[in-house]
mmCIF file of C-alpha atoms in Angstrom:
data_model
loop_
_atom_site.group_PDB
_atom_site.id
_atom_site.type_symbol
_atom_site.label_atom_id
_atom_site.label_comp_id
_atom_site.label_asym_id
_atom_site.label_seq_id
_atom_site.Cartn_x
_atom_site.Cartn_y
_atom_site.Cartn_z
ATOM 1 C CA UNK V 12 -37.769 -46.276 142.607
ATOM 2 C CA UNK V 13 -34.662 -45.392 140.260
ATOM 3 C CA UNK V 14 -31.509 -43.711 142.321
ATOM 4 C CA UNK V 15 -29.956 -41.125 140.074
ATOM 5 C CA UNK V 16 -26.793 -39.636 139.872
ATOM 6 C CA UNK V 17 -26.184 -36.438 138.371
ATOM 7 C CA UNK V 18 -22.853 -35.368 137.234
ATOM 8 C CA UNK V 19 -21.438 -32.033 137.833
ATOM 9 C CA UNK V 20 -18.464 -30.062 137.158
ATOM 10 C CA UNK V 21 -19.432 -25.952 138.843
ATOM 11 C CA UNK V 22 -22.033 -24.513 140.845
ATOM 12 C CA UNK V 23 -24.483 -26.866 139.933
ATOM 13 C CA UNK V 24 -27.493 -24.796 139.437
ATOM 14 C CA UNK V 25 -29.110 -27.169 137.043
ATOM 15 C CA UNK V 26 -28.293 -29.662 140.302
ATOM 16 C CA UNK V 27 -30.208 -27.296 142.790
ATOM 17 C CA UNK V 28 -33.127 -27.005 140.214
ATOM 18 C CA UNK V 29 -33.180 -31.312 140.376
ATOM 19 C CA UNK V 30 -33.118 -31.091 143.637
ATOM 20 C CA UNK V 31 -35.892 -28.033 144.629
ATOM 21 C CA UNK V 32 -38.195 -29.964 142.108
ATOM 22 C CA UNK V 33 -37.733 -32.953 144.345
ATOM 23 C CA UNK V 34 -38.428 -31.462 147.270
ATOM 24 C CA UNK V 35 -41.606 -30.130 145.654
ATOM 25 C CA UNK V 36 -42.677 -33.880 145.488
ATOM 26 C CA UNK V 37 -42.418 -33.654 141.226
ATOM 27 C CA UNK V 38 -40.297 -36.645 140.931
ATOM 28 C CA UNK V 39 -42.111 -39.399 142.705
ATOM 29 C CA UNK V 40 -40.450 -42.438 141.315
ATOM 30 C CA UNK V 41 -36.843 -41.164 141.458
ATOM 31 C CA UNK V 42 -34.349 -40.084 144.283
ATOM 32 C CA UNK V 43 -31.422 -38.159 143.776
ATOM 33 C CA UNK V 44 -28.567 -40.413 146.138
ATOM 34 C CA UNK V 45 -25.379 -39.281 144.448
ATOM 35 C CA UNK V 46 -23.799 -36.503 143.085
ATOM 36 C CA UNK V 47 -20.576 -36.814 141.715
ATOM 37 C CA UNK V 48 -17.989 -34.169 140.523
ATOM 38 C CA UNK V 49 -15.292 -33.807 138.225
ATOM 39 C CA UNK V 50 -13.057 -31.858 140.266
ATOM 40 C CA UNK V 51 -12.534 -31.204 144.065
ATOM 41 C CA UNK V 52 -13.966 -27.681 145.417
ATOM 42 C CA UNK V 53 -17.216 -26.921 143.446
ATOM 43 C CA UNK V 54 -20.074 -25.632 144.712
ATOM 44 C CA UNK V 55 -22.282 -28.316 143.688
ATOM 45 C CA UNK V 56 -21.134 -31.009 145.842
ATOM 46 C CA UNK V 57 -21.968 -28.075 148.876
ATOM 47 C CA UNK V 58 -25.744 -28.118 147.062
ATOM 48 C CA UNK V 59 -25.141 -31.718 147.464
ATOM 49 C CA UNK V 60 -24.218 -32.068 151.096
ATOM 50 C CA UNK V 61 -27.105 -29.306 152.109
ATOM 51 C CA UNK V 62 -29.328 -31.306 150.749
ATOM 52 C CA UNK V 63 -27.828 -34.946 152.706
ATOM 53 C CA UNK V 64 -27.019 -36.678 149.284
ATOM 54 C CA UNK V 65 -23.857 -38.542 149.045
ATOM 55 C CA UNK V 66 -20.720 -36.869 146.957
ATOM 56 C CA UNK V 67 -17.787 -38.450 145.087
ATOM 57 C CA UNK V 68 -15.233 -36.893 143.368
ATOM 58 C CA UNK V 69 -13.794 -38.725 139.700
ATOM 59 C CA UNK V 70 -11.263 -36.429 138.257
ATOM 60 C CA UNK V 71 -9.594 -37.545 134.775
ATOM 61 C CA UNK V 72 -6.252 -36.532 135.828
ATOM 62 C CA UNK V 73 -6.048 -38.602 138.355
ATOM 63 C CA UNK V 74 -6.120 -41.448 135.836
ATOM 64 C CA UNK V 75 -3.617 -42.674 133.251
ATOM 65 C CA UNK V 76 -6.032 -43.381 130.879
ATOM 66 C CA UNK V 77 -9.720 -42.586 129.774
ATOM 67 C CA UNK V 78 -10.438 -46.171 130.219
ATOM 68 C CA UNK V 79 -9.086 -46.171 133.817
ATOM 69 C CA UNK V 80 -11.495 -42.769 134.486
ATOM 70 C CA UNK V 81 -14.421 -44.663 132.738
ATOM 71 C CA UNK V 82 -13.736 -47.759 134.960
ATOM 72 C CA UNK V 83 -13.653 -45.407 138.207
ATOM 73 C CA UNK V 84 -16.445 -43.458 136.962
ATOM 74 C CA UNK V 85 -18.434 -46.862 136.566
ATOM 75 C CA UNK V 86 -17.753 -48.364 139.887
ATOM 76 C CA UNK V 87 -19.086 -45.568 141.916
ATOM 77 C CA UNK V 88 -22.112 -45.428 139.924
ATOM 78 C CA UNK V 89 -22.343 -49.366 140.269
ATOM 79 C CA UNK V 90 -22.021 -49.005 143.797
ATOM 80 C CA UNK V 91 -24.322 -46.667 144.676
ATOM 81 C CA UNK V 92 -26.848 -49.147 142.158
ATOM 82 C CA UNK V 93 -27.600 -46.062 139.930
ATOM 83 C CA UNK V 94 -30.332 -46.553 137.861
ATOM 84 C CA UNK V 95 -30.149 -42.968 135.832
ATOM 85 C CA UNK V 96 -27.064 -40.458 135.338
ATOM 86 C CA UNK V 97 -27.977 -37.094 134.667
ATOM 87 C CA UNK V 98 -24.989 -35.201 133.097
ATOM 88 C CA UNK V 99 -25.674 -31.196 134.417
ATOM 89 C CA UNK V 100 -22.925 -29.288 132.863
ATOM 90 C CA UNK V 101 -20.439 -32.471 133.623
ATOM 91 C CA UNK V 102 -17.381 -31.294 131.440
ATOM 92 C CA UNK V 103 -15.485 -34.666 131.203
ATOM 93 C CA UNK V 104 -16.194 -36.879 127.853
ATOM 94 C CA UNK V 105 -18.077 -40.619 128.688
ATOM 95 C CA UNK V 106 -16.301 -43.108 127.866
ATOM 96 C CA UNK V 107 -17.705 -46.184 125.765
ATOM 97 C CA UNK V 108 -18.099 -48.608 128.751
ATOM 98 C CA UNK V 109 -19.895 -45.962 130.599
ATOM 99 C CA UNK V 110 -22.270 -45.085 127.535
ATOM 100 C CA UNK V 111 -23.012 -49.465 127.062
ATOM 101 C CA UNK V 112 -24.103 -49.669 130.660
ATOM 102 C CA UNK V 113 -26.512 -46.785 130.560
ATOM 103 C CA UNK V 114 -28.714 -47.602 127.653
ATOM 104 C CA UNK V 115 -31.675 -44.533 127.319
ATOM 105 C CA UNK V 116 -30.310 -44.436 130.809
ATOM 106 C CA UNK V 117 -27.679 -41.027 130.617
ATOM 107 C CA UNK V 118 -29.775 -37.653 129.937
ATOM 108 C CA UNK V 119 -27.884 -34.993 129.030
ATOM 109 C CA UNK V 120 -29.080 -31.063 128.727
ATOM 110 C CA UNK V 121 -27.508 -28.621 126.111
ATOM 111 C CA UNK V 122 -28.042 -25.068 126.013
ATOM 112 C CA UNK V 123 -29.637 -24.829 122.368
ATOM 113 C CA UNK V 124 -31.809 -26.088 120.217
ATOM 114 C CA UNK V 125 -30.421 -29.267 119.209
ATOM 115 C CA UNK V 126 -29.609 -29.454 115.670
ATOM 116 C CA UNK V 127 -28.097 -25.833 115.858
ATOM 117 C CA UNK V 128 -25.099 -25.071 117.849
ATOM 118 C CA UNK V 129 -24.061 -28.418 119.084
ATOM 119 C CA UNK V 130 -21.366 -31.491 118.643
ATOM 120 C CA UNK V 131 -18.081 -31.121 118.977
ATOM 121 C CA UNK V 132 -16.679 -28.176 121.133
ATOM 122 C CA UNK V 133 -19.923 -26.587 121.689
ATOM 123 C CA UNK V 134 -19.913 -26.261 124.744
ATOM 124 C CA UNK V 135 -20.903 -23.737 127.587
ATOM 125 C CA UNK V 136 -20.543 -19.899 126.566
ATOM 126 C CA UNK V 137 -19.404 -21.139 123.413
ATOM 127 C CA UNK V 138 -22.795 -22.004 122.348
ATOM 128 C CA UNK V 139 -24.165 -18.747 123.313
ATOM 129 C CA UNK V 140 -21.293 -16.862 121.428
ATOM 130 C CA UNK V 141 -21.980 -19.089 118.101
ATOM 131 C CA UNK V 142 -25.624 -18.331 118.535
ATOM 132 C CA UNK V 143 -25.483 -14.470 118.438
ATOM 133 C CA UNK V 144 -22.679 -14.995 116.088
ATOM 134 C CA UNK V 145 -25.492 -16.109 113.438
ATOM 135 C CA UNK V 146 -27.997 -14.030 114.620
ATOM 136 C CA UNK V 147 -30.674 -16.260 115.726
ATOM 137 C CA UNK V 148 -33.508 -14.382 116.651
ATOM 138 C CA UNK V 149 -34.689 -17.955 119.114
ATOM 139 C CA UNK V 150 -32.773 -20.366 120.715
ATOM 140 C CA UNK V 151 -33.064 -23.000 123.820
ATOM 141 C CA UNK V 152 -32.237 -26.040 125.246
ATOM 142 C CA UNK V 153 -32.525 -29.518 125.168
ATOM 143 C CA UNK V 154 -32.802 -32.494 126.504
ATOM 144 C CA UNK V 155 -31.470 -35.721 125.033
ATOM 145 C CA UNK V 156 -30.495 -39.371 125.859
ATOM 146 C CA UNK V 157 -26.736 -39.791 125.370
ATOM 147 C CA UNK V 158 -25.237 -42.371 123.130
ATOM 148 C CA UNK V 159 -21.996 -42.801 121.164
ATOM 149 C CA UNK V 160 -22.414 -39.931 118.970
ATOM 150 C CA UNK V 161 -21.905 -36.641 120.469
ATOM 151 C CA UNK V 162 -24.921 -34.310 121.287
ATOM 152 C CA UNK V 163 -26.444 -36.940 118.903
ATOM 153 C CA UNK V 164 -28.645 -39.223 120.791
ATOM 154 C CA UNK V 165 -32.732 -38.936 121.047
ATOM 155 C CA UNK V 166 -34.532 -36.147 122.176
ATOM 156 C CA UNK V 167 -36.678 -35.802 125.211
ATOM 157 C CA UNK V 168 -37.622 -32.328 125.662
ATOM 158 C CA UNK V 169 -36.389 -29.234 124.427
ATOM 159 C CA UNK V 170 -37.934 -25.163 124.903
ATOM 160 C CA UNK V 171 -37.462 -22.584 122.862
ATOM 161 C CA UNK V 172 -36.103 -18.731 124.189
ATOM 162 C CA UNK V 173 -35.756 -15.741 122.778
ATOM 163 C CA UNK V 174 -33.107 -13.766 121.682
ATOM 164 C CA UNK V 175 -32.885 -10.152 122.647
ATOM 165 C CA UNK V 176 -31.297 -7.601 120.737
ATOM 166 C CA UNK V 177 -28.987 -6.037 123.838
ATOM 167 C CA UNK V 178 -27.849 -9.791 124.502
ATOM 168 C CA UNK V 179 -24.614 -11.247 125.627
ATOM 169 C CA UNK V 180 -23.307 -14.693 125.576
ATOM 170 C CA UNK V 181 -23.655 -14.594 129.531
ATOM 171 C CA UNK V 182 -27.246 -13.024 129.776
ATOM 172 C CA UNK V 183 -28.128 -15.570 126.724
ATOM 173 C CA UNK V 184 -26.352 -18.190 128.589
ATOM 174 C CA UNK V 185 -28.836 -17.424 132.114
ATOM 175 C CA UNK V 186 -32.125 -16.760 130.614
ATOM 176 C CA UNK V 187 -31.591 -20.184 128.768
ATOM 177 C CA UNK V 188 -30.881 -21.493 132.282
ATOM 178 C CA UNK V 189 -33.681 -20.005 134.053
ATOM 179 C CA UNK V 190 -36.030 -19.771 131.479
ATOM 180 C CA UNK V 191 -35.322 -23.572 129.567
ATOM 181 C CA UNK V 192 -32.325 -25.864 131.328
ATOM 182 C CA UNK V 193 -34.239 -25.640 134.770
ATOM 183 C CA UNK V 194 -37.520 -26.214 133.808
ATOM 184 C CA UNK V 195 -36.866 -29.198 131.349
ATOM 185 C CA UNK V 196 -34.336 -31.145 132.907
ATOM 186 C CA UNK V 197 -36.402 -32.335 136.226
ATOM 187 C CA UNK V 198 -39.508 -32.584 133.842
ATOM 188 C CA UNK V 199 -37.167 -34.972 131.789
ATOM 189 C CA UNK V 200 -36.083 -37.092 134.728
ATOM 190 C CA UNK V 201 -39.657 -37.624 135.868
ATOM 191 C CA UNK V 202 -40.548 -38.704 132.900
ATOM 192 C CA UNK V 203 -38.002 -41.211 132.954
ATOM 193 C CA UNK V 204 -38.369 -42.790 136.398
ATOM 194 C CA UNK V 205 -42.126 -42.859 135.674
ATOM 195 C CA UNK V 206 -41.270 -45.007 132.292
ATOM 196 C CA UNK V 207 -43.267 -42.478 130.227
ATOM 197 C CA UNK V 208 -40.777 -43.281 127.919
ATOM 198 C CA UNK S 17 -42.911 3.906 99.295
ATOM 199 C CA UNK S 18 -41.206 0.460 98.233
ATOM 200 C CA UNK S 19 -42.857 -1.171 95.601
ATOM 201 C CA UNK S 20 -43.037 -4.804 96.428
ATOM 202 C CA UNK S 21 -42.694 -7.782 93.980
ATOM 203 C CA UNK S 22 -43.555 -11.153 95.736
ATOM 204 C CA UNK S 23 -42.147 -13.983 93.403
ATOM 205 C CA UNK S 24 -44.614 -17.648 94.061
ATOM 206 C CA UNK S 25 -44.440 -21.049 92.645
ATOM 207 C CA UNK S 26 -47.441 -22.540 93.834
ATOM 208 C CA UNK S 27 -50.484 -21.720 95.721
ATOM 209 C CA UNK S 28 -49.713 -18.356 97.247
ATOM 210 C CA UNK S 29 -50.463 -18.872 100.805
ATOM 211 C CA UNK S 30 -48.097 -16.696 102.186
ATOM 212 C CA UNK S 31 -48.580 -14.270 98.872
ATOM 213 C CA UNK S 32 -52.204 -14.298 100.552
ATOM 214 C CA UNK S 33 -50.849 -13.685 104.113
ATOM 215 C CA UNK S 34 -48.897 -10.586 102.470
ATOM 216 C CA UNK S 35 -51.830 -9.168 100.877
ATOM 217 C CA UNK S 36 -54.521 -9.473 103.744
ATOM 218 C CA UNK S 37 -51.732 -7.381 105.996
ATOM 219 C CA UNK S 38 -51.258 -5.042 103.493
ATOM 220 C CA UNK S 39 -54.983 -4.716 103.556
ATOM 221 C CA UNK S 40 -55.476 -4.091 107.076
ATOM 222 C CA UNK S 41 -52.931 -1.267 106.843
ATOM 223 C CA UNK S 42 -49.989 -2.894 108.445
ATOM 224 C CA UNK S 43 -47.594 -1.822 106.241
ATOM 225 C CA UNK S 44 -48.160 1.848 105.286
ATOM 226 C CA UNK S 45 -44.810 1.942 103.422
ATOM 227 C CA UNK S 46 -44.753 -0.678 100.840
ATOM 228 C CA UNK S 47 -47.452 -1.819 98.228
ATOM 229 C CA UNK S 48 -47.607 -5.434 96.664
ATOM 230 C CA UNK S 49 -47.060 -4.003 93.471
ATOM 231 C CA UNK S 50 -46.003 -7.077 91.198
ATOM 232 C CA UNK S 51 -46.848 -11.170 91.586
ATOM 233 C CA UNK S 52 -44.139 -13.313 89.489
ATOM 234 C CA UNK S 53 -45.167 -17.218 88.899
ATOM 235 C CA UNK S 54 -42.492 -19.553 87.922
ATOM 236 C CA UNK S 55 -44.891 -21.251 86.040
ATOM 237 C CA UNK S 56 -48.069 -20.383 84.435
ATOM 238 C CA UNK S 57 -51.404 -21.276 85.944
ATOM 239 C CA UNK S 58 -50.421 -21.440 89.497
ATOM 240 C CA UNK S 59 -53.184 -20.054 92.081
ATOM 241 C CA UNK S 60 -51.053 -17.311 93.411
ATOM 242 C CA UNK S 61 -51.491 -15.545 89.911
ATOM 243 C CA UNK S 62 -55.464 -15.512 90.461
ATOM 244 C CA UNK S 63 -54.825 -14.461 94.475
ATOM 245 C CA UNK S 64 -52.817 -11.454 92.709
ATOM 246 C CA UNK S 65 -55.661 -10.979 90.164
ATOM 247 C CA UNK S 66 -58.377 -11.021 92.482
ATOM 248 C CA UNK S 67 -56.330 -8.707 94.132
ATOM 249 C CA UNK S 68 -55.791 -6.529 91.401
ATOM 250 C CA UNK S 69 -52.028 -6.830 91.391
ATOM 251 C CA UNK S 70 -50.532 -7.275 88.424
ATOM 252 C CA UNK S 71 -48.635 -10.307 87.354
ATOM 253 C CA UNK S 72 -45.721 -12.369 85.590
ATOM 254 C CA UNK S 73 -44.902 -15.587 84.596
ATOM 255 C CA UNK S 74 -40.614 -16.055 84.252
ATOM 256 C CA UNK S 75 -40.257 -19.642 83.865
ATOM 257 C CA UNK S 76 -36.329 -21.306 84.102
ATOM 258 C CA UNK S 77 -37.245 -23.911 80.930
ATOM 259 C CA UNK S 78 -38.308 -20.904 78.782
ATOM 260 C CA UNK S 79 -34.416 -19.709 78.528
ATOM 261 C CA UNK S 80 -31.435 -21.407 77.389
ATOM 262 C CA UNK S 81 -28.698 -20.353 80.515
ATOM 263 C CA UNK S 82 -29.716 -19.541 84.079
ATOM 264 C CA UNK S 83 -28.095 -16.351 82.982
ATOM 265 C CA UNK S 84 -30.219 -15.891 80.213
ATOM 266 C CA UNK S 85 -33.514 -16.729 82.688
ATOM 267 C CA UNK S 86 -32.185 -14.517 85.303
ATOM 268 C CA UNK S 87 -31.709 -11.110 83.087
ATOM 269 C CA UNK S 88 -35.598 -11.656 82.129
ATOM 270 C CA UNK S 89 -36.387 -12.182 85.241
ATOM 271 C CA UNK S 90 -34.534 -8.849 86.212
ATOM 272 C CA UNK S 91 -35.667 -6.964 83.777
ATOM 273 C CA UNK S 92 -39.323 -7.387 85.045
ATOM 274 C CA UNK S 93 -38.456 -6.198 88.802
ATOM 275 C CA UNK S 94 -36.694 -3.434 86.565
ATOM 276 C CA UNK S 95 -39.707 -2.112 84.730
ATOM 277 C CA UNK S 96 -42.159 -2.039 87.743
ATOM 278 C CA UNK S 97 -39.522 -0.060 89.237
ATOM 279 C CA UNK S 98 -39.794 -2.929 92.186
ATOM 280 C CA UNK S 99 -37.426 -1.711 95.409
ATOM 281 C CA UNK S 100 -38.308 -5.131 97.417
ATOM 282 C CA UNK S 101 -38.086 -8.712 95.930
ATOM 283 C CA UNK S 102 -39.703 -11.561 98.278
ATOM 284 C CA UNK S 103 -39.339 -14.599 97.787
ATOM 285 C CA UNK S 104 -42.951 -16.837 99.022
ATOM 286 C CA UNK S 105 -42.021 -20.268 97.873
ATOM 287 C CA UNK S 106 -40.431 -19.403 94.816
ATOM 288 C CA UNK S 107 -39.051 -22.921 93.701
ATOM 289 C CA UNK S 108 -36.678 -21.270 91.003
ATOM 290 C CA UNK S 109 -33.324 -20.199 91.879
ATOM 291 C CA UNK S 110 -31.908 -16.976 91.839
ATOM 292 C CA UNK S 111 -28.623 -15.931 90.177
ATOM 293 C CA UNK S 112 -25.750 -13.829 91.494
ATOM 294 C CA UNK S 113 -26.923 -11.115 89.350
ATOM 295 C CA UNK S 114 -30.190 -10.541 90.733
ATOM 296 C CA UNK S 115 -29.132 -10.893 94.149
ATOM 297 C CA UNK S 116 -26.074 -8.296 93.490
ATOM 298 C CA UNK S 117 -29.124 -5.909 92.025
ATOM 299 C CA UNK S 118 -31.135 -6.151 95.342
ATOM 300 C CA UNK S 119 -28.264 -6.197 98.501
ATOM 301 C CA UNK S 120 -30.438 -6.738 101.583
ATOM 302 C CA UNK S 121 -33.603 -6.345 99.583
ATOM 303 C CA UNK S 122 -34.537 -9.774 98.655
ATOM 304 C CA UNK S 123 -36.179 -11.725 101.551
ATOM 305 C CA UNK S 124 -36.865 -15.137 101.564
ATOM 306 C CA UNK S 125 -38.836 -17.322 104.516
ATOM 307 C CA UNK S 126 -37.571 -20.560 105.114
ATOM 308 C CA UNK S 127 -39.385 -23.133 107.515
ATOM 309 C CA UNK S 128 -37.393 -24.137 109.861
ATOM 310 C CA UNK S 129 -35.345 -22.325 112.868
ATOM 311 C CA UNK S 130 -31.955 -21.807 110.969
ATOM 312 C CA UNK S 131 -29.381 -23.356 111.220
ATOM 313 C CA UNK S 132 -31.396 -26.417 111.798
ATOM 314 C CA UNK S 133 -32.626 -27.878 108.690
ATOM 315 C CA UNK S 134 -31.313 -25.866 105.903
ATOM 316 C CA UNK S 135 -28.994 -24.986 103.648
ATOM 317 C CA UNK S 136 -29.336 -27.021 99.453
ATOM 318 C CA UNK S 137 -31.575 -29.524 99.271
ATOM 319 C CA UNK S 138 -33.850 -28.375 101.947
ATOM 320 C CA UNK S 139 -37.150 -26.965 100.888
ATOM 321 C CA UNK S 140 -40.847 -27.327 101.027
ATOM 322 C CA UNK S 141 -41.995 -30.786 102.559
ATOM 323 C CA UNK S 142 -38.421 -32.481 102.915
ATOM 324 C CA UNK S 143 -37.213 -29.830 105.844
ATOM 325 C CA UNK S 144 -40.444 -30.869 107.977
ATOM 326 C CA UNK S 145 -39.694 -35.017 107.179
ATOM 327 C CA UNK S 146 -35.997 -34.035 108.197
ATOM 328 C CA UNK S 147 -37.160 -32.260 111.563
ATOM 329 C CA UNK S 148 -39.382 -35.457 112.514
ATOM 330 C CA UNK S 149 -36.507 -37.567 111.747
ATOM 331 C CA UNK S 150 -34.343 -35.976 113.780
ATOM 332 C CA UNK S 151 -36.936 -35.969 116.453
ATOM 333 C CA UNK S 152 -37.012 -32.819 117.395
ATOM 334 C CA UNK S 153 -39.883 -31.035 119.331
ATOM 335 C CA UNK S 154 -39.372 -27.401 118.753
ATOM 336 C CA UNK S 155 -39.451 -26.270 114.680
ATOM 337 C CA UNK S 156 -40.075 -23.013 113.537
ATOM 338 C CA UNK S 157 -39.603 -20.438 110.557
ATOM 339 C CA UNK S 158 -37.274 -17.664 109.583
ATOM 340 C CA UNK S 159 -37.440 -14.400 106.859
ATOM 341 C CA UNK S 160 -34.111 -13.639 106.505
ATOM 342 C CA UNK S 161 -32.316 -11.735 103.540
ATOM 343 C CA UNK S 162 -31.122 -13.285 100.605
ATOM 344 C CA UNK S 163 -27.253 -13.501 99.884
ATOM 345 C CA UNK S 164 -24.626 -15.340 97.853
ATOM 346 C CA UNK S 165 -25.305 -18.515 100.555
ATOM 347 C CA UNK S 166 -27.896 -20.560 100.137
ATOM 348 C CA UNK S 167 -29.980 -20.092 103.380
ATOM 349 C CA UNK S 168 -26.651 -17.665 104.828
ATOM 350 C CA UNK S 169 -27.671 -14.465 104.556
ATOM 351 C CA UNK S 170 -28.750 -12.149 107.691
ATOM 352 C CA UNK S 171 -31.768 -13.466 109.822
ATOM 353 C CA UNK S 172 -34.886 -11.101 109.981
ATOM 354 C CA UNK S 173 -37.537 -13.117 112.319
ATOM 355 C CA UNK S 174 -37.631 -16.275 113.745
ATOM 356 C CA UNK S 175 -40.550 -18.069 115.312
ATOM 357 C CA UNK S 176 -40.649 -21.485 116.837
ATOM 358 C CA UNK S 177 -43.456 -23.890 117.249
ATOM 359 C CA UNK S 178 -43.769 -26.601 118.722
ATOM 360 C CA UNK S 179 -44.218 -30.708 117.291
ATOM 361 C CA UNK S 180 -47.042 -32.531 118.330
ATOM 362 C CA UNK S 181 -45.986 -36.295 119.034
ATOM 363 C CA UNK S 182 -48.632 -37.318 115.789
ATOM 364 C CA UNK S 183 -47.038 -34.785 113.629
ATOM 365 C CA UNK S 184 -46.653 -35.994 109.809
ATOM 366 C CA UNK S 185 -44.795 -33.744 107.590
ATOM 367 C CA UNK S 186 -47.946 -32.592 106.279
ATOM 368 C CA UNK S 187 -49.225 -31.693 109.474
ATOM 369 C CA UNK S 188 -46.159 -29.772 110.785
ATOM 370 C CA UNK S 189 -45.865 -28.023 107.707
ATOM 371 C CA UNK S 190 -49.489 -26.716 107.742
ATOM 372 C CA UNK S 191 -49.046 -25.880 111.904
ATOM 373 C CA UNK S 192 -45.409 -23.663 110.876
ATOM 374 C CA UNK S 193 -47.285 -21.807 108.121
ATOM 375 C CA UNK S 194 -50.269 -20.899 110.613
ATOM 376 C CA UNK S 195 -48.412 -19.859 113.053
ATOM 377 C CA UNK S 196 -45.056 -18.843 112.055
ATOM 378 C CA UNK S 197 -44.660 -18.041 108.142
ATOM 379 C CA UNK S 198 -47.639 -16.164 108.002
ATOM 380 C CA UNK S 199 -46.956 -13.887 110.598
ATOM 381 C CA UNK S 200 -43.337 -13.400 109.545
ATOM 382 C CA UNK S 201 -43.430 -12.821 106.523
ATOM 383 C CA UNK S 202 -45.758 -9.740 106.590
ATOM 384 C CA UNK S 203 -44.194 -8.186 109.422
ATOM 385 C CA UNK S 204 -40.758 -8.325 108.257
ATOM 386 C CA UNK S 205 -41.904 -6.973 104.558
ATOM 387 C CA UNK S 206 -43.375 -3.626 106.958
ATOM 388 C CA UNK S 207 -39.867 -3.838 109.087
ATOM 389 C CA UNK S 208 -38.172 -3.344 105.694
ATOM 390 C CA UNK S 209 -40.339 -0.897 103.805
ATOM 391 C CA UNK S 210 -40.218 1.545 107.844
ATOM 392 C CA UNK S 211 -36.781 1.489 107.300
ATOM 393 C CA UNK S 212 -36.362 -0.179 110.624
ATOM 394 C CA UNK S 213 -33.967 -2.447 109.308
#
């Protein structure tokens, strides 16, 4: 049974779609037992509580130095014995130390399809604005083991969705979410607590 | 009614994918009107034949400057009065001369989801052993319109499909012609000639 941690920064709707698929008895070898934010006040550590899962708060400010965040970040995951951290729109950088005790052990889900649009500042709506910037006609998410290079690591999963000719950044942005990011990410943490891979 | 010239290097798959739409009446505004080879004795020239479309061989080692090689190769398009150059796995390159003759009417498919995979140095086989490298498990193909960037200009149609865990390059390039480049191409060649785009 691996305890998992996901990582959150907003409203945590990729959290509530970890959690429903739970609750729907998908995930049998995994648990999620902590949730932990990046700042005070968002909505996902309410999805959290609802659901009776334990919350923690690491904010980088609070820290001189990204070492001293990684170090914080690291004891509450050691402490809860996390076996998997799930990064669900967590906008704070890992640290090295974090990344070396994590192996194929940190999943992280980006909103396209992974070569195109990512590294480096793509993040969030900024994706989606690059994306209809170029035209794409398809786009998606994926899901991907985290190492030391950014948006770099293996891929688990990724699902492709198309682009529609009316579309925004924000309605590319949810039907990626609804139609990609909350389908694939529980299917990737099963997958991982089962050791299919 | 755009008279089309579909330029080949090799076997003519997609040339043959053109010419069985064209067939079933799919694109009541244009007519394959020209096959050029950029070398004799390809397969695509008999797929024209059989299809009684007349041909051209324009072959890069036959002329002295790329300059030289692309006014001949103009100067064909220019007697068949062709309105619509596509490009079917034409392995020659074209110059800034030809593409300033045809502004958004040279097409070109490319197989992989831009902007993954593209771009100088990918084409045919090498784009497919790139996407397996990078271990990705959505590819795909694109027709978009040929500009002054290599791989840059406008995008027409994308499809994605999807890598099978056995996949060899060979494979994956066979499953993204089946189900991607043949369809594209043909359908973007009618969304051209309708004036849709």
């Amino acid at each position: 049974m691996m305890n998992i941690a996901v990582l959150v920064s907003g409203g945590g709707t990729n959290l509530q779609a970890i959690l429903d698929s739970e609750r729907r008895g998908e995930n049998p070898n995994g648990k999620v037992t902590l949730v932990v934010a990046s700042k005070p006040g968002v909505y996902a550590l309410e999805r959290a509580a609802n659901f009776g899962v334990e919350t923690a708060v690491v904010r980088r400010k609070d820290y001189d130095s990204s070492e001293a965040f990684d170090a914080a970040l690291l004891g509450v995951l050691r402490e809860h014995n996390i076996n998997l951290v799930v990064l669900a729109g967590f906008l704070s950088v890992l640290g090295p130390s974090v990344i070396a005790a994590y192996p194929n052990r940190i999943l992280n889900v980006h909103p396209s399809l992974i070569p195109s649009f990512c590294g480096p500042g793509y993040y969030g709506l900024k994706v989606h604005e690059e994306a209809l910037k170029r035209g794409v006609k398809v786009t998606g998410a994926t899901v991907h083991f985290v190492n030391e290079v950014c948006d770099g690591g293996p891929i688990l999963l990724q699902k492709a969705v198309e682009v529609l000719p009316d579309d925004t950044p924000e309605t590319l942005q949810k039907r990626v979410m609804e139609q990609a990011e909350w389908k694939l990410l529980p299917k990737a943490i099963a997958m991982v607590c089962s050791g299919e891979v």
